[in-house]
PDB file of C-alpha atoms in Angstrom:
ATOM      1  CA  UNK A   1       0.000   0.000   0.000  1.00 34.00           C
ATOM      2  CA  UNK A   2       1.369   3.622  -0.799  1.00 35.00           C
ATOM      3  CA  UNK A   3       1.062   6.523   1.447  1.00 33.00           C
ATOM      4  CA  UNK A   4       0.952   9.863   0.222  1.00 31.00           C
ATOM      5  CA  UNK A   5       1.207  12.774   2.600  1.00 30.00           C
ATOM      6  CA  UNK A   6       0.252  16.680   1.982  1.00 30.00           C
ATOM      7  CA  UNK A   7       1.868  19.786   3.742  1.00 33.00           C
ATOM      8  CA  UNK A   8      -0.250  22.787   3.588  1.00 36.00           C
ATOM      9  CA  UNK A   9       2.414  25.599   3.457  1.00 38.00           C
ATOM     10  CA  UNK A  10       1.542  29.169   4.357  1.00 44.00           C
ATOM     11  CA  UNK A  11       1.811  32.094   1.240  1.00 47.00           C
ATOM     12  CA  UNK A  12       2.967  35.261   2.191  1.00 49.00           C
ATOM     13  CA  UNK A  13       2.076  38.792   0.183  1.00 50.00           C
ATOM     14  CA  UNK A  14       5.145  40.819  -0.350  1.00 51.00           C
ATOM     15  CA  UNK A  15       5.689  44.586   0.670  1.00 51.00           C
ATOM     16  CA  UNK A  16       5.061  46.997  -1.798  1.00 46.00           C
ATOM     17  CA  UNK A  17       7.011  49.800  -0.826  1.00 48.00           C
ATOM     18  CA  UNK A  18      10.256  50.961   1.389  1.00 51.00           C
ATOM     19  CA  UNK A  19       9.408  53.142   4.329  1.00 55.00           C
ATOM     20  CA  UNK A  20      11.083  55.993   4.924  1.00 53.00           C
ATOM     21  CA  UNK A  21      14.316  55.534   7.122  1.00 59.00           C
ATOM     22  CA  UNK A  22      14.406  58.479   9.414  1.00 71.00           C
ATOM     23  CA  UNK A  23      11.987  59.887  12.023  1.00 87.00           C
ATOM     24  CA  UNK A  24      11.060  63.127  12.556  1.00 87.00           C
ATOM     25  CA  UNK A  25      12.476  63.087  16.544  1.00 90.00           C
ATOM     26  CA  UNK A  26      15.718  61.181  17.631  1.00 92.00           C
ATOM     27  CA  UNK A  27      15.655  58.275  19.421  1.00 93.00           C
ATOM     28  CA  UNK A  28      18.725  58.834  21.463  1.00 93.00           C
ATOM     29  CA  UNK A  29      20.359  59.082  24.937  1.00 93.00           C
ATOM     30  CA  UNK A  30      23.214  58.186  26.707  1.00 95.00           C
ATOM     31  CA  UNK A  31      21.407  57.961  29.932  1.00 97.00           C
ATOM     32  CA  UNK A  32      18.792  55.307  30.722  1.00 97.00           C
ATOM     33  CA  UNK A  33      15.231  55.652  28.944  1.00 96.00           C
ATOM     34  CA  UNK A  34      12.141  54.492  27.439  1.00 97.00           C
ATOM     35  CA  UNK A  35      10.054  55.795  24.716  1.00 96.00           C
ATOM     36  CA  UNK A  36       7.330  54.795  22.824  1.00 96.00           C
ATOM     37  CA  UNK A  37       6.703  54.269  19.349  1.00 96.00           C
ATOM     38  CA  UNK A  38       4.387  53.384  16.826  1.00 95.00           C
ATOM     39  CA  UNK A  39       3.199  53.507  12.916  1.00 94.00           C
ATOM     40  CA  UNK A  40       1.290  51.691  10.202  1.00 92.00           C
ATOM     41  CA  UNK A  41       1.538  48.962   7.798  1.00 91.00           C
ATOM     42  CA  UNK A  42      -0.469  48.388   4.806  1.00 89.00           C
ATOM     43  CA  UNK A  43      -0.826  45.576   2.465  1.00 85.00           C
ATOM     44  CA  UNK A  44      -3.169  44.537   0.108  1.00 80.00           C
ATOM     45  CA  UNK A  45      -5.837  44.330   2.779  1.00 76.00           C
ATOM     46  CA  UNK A  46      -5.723  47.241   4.708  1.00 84.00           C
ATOM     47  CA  UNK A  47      -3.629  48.916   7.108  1.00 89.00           C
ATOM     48  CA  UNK A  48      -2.980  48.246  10.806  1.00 89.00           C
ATOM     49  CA  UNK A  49      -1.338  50.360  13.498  1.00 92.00           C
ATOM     50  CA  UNK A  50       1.596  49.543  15.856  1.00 93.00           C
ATOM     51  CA  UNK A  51       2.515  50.437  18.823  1.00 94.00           C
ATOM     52  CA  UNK A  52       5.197  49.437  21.136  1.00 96.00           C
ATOM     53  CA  UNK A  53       8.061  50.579  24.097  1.00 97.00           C
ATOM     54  CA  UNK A  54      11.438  50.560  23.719  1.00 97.00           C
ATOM     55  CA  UNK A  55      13.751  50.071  26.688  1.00 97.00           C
ATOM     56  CA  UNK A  56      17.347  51.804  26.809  1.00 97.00           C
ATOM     57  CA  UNK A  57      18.898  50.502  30.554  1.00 97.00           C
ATOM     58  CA  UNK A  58      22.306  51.696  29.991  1.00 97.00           C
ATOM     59  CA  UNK A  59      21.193  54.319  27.111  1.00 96.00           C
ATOM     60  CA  UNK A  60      21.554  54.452  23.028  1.00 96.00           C
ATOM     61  CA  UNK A  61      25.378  53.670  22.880  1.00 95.00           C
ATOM     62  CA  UNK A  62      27.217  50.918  21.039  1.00 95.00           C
ATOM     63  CA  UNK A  63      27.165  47.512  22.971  1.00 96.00           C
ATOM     64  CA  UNK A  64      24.573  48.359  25.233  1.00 96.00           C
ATOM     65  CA  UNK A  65      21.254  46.066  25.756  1.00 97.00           C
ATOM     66  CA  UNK A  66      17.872  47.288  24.860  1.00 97.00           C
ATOM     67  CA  UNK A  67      14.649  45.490  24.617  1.00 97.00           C
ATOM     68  CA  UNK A  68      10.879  46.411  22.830  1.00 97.00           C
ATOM     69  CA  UNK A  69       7.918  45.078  23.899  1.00 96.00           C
ATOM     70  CA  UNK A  70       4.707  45.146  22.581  1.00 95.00           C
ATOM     71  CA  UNK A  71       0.768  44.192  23.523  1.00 91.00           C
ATOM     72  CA  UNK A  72      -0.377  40.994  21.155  1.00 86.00           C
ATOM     73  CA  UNK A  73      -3.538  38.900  21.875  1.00 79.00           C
ATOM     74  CA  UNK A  74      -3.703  40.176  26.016  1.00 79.00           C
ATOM     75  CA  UNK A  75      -0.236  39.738  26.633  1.00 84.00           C
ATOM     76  CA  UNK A  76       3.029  41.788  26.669  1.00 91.00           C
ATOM     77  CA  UNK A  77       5.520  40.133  23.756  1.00 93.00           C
ATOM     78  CA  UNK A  78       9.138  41.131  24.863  1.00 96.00           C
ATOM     79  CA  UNK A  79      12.576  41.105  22.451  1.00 96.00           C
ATOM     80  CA  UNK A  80      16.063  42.186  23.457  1.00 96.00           C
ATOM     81  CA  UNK A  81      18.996  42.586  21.861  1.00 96.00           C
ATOM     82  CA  UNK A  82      22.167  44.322  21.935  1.00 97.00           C
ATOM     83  CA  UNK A  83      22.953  47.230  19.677  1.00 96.00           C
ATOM     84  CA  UNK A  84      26.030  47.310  17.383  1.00 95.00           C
ATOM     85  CA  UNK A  85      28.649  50.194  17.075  1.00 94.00           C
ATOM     86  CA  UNK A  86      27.068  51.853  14.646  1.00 91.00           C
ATOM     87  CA  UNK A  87      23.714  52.422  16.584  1.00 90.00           C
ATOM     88  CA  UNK A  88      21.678  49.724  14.508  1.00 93.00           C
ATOM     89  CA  UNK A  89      20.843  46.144  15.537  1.00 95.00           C
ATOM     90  CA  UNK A  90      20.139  42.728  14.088  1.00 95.00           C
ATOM     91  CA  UNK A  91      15.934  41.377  13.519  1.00 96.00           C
ATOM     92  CA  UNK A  92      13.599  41.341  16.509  1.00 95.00           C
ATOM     93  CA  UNK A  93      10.314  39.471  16.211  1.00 95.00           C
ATOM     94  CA  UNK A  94       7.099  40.262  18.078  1.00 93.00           C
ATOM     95  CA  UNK A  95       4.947  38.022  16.351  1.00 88.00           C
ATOM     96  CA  UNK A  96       1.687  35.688  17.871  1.00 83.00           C
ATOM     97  CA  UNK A  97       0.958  32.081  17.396  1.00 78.00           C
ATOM     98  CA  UNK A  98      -0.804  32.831  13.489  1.00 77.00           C
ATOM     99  CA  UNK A  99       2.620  34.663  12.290  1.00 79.00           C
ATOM    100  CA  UNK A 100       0.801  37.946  13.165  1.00 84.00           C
ATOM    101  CA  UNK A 101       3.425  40.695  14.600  1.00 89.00           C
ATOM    102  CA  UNK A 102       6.594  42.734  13.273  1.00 93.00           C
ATOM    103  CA  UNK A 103      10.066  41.580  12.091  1.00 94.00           C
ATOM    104  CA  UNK A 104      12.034  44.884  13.106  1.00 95.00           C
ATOM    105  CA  UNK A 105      15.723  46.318  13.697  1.00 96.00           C
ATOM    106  CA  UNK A 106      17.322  49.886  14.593  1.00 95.00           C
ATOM    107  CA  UNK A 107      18.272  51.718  11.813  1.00 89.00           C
ATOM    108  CA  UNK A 108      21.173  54.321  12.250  1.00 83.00           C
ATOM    109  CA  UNK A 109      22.143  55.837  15.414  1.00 87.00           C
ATOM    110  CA  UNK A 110      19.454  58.262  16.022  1.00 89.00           C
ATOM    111  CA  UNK A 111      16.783  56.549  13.914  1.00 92.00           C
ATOM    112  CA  UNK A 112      13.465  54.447  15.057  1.00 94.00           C
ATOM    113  CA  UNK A 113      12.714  51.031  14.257  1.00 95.00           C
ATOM    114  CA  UNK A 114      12.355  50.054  10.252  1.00 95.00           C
ATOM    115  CA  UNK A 115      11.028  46.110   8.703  1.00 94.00           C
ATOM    116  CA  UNK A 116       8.061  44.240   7.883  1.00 93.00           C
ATOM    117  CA  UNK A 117       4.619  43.987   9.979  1.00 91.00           C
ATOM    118  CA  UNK A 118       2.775  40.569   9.101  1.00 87.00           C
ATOM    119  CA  UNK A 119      -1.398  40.495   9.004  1.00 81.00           C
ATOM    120  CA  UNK A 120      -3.234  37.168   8.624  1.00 74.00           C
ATOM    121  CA  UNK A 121      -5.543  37.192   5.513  1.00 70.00           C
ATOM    122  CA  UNK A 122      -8.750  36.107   5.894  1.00 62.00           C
ATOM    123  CA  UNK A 123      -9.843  32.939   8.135  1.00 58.00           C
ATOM    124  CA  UNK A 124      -6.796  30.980   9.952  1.00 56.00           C
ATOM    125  CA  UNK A 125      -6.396  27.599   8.521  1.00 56.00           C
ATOM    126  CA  UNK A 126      -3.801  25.445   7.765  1.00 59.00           C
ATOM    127  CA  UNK A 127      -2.472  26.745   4.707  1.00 60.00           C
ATOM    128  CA  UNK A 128      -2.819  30.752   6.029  1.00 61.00           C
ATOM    129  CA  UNK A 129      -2.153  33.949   3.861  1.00 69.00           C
ATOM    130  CA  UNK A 130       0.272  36.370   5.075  1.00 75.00           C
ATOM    131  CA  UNK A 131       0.322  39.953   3.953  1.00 84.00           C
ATOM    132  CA  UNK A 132       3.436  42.008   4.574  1.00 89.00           C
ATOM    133  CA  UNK A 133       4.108  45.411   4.282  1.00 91.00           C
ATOM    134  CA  UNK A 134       6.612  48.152   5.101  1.00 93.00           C
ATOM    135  CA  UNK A 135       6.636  49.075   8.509  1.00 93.00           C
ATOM    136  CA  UNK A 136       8.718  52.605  10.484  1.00 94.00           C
ATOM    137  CA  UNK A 137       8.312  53.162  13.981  1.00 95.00           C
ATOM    138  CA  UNK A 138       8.783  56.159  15.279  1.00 95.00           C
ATOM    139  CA  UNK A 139       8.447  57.911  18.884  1.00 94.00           C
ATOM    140  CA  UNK A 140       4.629  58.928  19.261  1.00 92.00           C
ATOM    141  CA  UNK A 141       5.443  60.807  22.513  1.00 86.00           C
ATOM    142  CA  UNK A 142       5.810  59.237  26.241  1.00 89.00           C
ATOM    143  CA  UNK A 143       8.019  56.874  27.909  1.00 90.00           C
ATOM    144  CA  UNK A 144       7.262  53.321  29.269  1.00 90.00           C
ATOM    145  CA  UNK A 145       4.606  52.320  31.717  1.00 91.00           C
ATOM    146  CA  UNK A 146       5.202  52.270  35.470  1.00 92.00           C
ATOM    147  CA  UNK A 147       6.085  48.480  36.142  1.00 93.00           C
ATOM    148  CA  UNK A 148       2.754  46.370  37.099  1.00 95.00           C
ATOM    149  CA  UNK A 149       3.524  43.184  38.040  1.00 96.00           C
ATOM    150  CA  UNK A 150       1.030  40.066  39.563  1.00 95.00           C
ATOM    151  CA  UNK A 151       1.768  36.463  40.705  1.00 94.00           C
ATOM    152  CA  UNK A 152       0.135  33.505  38.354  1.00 88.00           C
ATOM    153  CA  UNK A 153       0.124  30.034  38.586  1.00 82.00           C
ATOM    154  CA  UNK A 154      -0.096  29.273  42.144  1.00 89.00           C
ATOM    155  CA  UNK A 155      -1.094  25.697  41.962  1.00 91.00           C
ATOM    156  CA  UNK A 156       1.389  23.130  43.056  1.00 92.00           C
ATOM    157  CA  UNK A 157       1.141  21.326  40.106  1.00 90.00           C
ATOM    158  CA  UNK A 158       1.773  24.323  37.633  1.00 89.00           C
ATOM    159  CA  UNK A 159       5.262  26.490  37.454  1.00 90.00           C
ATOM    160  CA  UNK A 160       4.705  29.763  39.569  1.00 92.00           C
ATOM    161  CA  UNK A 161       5.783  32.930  38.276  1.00 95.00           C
ATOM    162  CA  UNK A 162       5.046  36.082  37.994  1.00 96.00           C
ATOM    163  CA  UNK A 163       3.614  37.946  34.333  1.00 95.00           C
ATOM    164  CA  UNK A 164       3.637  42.306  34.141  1.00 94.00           C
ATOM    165  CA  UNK A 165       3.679  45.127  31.857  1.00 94.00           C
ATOM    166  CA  UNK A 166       7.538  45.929  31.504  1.00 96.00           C
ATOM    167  CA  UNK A 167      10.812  43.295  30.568  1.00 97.00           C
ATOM    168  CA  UNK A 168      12.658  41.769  33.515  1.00 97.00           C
ATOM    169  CA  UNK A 169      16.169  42.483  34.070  1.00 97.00           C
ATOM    170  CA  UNK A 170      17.513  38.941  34.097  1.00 95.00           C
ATOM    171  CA  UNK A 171      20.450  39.002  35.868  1.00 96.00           C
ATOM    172  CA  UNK A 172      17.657  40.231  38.968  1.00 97.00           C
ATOM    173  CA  UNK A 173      16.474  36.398  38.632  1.00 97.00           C
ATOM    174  CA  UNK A 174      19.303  35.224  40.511  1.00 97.00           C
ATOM    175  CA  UNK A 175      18.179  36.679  43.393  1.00 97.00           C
ATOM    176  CA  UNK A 176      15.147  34.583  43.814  1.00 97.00           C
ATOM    177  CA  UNK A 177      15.344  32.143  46.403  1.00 97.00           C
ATOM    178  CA  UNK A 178      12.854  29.142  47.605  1.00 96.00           C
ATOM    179  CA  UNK A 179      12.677  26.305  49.670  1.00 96.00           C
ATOM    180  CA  UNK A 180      13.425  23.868  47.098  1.00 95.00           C
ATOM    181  CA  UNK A 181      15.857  23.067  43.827  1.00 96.00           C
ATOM    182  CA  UNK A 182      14.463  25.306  41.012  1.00 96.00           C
ATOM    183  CA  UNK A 183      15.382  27.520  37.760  1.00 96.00           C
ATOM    184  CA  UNK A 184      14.151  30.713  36.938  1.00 96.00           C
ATOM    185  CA  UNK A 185      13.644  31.941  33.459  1.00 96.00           C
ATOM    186  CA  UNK A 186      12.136  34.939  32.148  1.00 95.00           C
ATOM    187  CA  UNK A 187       9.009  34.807  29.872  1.00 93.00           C
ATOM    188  CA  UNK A 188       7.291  37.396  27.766  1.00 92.00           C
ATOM    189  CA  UNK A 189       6.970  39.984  30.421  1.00 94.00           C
ATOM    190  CA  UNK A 190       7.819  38.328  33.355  1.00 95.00           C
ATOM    191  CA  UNK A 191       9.455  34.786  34.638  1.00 96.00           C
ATOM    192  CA  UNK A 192       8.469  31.824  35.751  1.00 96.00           C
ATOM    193  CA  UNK A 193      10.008  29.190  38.411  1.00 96.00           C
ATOM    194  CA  UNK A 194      10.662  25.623  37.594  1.00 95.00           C
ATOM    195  CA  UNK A 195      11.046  23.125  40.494  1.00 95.00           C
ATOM    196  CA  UNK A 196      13.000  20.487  39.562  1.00 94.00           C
ATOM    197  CA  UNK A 197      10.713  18.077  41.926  1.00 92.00           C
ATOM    198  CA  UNK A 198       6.758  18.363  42.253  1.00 90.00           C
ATOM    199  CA  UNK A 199       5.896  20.758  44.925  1.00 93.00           C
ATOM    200  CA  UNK A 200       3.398  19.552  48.041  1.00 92.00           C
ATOM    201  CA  UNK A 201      -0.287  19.940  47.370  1.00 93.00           C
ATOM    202  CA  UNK A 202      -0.663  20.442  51.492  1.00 93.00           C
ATOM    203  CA  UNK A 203       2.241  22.572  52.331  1.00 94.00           C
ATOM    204  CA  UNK A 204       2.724  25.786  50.896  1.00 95.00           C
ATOM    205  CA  UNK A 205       5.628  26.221  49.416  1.00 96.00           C
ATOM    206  CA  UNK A 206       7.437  30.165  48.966  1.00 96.00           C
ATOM    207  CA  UNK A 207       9.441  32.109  46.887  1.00 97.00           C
ATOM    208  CA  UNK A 208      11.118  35.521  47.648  1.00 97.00           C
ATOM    209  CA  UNK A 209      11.023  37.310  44.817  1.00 97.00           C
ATOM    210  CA  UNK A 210      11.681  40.563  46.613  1.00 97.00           C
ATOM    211  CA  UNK A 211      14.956  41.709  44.790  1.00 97.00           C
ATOM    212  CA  UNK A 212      13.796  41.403  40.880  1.00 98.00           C
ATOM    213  CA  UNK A 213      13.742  44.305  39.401  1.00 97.00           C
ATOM    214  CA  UNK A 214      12.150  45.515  35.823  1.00 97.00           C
ATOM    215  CA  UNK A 215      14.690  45.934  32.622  1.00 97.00           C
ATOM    216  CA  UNK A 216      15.314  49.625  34.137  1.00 97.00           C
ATOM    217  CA  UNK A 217      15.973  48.802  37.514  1.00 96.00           C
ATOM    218  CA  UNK A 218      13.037  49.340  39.430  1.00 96.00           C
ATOM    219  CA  UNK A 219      11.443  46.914  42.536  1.00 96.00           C
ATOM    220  CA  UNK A 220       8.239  44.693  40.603  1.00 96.00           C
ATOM    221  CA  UNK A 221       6.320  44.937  43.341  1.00 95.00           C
ATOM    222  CA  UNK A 222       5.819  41.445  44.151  1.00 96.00           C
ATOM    223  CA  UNK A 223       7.581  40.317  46.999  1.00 96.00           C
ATOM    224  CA  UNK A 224       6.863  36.424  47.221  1.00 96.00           C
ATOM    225  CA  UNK A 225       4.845  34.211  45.643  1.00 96.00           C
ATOM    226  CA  UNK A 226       3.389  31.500  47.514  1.00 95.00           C
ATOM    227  CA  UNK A 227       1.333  28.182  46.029  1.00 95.00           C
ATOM    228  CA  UNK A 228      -2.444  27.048  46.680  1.00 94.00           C
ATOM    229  CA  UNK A 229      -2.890  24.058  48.921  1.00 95.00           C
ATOM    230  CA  UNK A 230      -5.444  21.915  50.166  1.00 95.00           C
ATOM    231  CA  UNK A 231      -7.181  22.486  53.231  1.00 94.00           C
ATOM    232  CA  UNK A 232      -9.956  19.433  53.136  1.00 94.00           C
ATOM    233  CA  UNK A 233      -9.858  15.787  51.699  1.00 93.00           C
ATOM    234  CA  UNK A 234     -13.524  14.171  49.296  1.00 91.00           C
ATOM    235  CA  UNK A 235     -15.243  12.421  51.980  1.00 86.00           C
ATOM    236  CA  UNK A 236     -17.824  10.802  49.317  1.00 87.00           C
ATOM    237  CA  UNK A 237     -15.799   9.394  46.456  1.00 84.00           C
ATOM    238  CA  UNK A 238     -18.686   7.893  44.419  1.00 86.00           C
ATOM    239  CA  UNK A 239     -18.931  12.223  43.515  1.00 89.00           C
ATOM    240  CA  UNK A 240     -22.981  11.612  44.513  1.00 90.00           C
ATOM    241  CA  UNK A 241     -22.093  14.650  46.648  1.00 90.00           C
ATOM    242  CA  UNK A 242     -19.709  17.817  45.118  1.00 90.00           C
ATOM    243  CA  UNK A 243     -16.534  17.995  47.296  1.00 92.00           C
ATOM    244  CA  UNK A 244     -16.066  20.317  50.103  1.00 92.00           C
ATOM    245  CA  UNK A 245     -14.404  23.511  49.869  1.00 92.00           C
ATOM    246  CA  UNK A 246     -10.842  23.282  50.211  1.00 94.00           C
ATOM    247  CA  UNK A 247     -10.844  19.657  48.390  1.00 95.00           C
ATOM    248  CA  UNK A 248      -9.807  21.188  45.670  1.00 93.00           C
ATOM    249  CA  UNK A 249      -7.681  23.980  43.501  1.00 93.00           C
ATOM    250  CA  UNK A 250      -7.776  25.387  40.691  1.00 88.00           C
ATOM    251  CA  UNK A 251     -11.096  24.632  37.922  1.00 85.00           C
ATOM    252  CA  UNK A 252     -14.556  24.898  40.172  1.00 87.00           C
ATOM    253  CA  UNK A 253     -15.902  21.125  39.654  1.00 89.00           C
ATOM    254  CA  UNK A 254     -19.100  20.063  39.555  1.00 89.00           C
ATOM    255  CA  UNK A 255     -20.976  16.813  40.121  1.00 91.00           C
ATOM    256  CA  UNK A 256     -23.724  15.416  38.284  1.00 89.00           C
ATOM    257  CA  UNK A 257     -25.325  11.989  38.418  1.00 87.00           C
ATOM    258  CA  UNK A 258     -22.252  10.299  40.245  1.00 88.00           C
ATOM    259  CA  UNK A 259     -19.531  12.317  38.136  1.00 89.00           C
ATOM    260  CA  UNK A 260     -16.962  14.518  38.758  1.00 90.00           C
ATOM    261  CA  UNK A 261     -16.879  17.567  35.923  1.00 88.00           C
ATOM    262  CA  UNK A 262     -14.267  19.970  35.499  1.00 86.00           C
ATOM    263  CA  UNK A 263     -13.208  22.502  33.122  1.00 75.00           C
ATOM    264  CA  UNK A 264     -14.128  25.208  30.228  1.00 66.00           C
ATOM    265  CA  UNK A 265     -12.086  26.671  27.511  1.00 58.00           C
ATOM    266  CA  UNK A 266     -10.033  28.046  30.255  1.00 59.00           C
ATOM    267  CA  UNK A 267      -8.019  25.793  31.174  1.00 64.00           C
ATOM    268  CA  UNK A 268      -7.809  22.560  32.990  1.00 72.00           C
ATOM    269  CA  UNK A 269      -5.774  22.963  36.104  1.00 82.00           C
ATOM    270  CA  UNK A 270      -7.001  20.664  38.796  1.00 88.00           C
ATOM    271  CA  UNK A 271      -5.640  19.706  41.782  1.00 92.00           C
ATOM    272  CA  UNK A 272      -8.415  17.056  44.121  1.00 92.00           C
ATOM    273  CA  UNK A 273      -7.456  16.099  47.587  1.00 92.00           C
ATOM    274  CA  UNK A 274      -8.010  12.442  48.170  1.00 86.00           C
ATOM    275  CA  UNK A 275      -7.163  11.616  51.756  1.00 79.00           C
ATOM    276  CA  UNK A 276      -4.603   9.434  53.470  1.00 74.00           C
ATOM    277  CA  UNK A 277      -3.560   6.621  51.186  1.00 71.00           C
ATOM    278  CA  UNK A 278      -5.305   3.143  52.534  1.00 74.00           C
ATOM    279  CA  UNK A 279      -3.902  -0.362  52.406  1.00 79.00           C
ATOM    280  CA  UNK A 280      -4.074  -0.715  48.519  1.00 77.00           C
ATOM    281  CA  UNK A 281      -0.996   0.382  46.218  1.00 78.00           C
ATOM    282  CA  UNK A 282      -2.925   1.759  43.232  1.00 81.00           C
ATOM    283  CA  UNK A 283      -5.454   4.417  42.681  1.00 75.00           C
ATOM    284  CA  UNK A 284      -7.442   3.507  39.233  1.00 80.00           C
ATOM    285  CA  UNK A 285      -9.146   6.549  38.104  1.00 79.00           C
ATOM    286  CA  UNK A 286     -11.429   6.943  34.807  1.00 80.00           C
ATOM    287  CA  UNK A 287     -11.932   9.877  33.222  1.00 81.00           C
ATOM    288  CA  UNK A 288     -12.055  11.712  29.447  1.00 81.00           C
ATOM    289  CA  UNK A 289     -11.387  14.853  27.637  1.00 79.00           C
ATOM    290  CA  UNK A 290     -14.592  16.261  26.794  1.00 74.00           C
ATOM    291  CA  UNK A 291     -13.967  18.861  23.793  1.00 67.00           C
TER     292      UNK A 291
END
């Protein structure tokens, strides 16, 4: 018997035109700073707007690092780099999960960013259209936003961490300290902790986070983060009754006709509190994914 198998690859539009390659203000400074910037795109669909914040901790000069970051789908995308001697730097992408986003590097010394922004054409499917088009960013007026920063994942059986507004300054992560073996990374706009064992479901384990700082240098705000635990055990395991309070973390279950239901499109975190193990050795449990 023969097999054939067929890859849908993506198309992408080309740009059209070259944008211009200078701004009308300098983006320059040999002290720390932050500025925003934005412009347009257009394609053979339309045109769409950008917006982002560059980051300058040691200033504009040659060698120093820098980082933009920019808003897609509800979450802060971050890039860094390092800029070269003669003020430019290589490609950043800010792009989401479809492709969608900006393929972008510093011009000359003084200039904003220039390169491509990417729009999905039509519906997403598995052979997608990409339009391009010619993209300058330019300061719009305003630095970066004060740092706002918020603990997430706080179940024992997820990686804690700790998502914001504003880039972390990495080498700040090796201040974090915990109670057991763990790495700390950043991601997007933020970090998260990795335990290199699973964490207790009963006893809370802690994290001082209280000397990270933002890509400029200032506190986060946050200083620990601290996982959910149980605080009750499922008395009635045949689910004819919906576990107590405190039986469980994360997804709110219900129970219906002697089963247990949890989850929605937002997720499916769940952490259910058993008891004290009894005299058998295995625990069968059945269950499905309901999509």
């Amino acid at each position: 018997m023969r097999w054939s198998i067929l890859m849908a690859l993506g198309t992408t539009l080309g740009c059209t035109a070259e944008p211009p390659r200078e701004c009308a203000a300098p983006v320059a400074g040999t002290s720390p700073f932050s500025t925003r910037l934005s412009g347009t795109f257009t394609t053979e669909v339309g045109t769409t707007s950008v917006a982002l914040t560059a980051y300058f901790p040691a200033g504009r000069v040659p060698g120093a690092p820098f980082a933009i970051a920019m808003d897609i789908a509800a979450e802060t995308r971050v890039a860094e780099g390092v800029l070269r001697d003669d003020g430019g730097s290589a490609e950043l992408t800010l792009v989401n999960s479809c492709g969608e986003g900006i393929r972008v590097h510093w011009a000359g010394p003084a200039d904003g960013l220039l390169g491509v922004g990417t729009m999905l054409v039509g519906t997403p499917t598995d052979a997608p259209i990409d339009a391009e088009g010619p993209l300058a960013l330019c300061p719009s007026g305003g630095a970066g936003p004060s740092p706002a920063f918020f603990a997430r994942g706080m179940l024992p059986t997820s990686e804690p961490g700790v998502t914001g507004n504003v880039p972390i300054d990495r080498q700040s992560l090796a201040t974090v300290r915990g109670p057991v073996e763990f790495a700390a990374s950043t991601q997007g706009a933020g970090f998260v902790v990795r335990p290199t064992r699973p964490l207790s479901p009963w006893t809370p384990t802690v994290f001082d986070t209280s000397g990270v700082r933002d890509i400029m240098g200032r506190p986060i705000g946050v200083a620990s983060i601290q996982t959910h635990v149980l605080s009750a055990t499922v008395a009635d395991r045949t689910f004819a009754t919906a576990p107590p309070v405190g039986a469980w973390l994360g997804l709110e279950p219900t129970v219906e006709a002697g089963v247990l239901r949890v989850g929605d499109s937002g997720g499916y975190q769940f952490v259910l509190g058993l008891g004290a193990p009894g005299p058998a050795r295995k625990l069968r449990i059945r269950h499905r994914f309901d999509c």
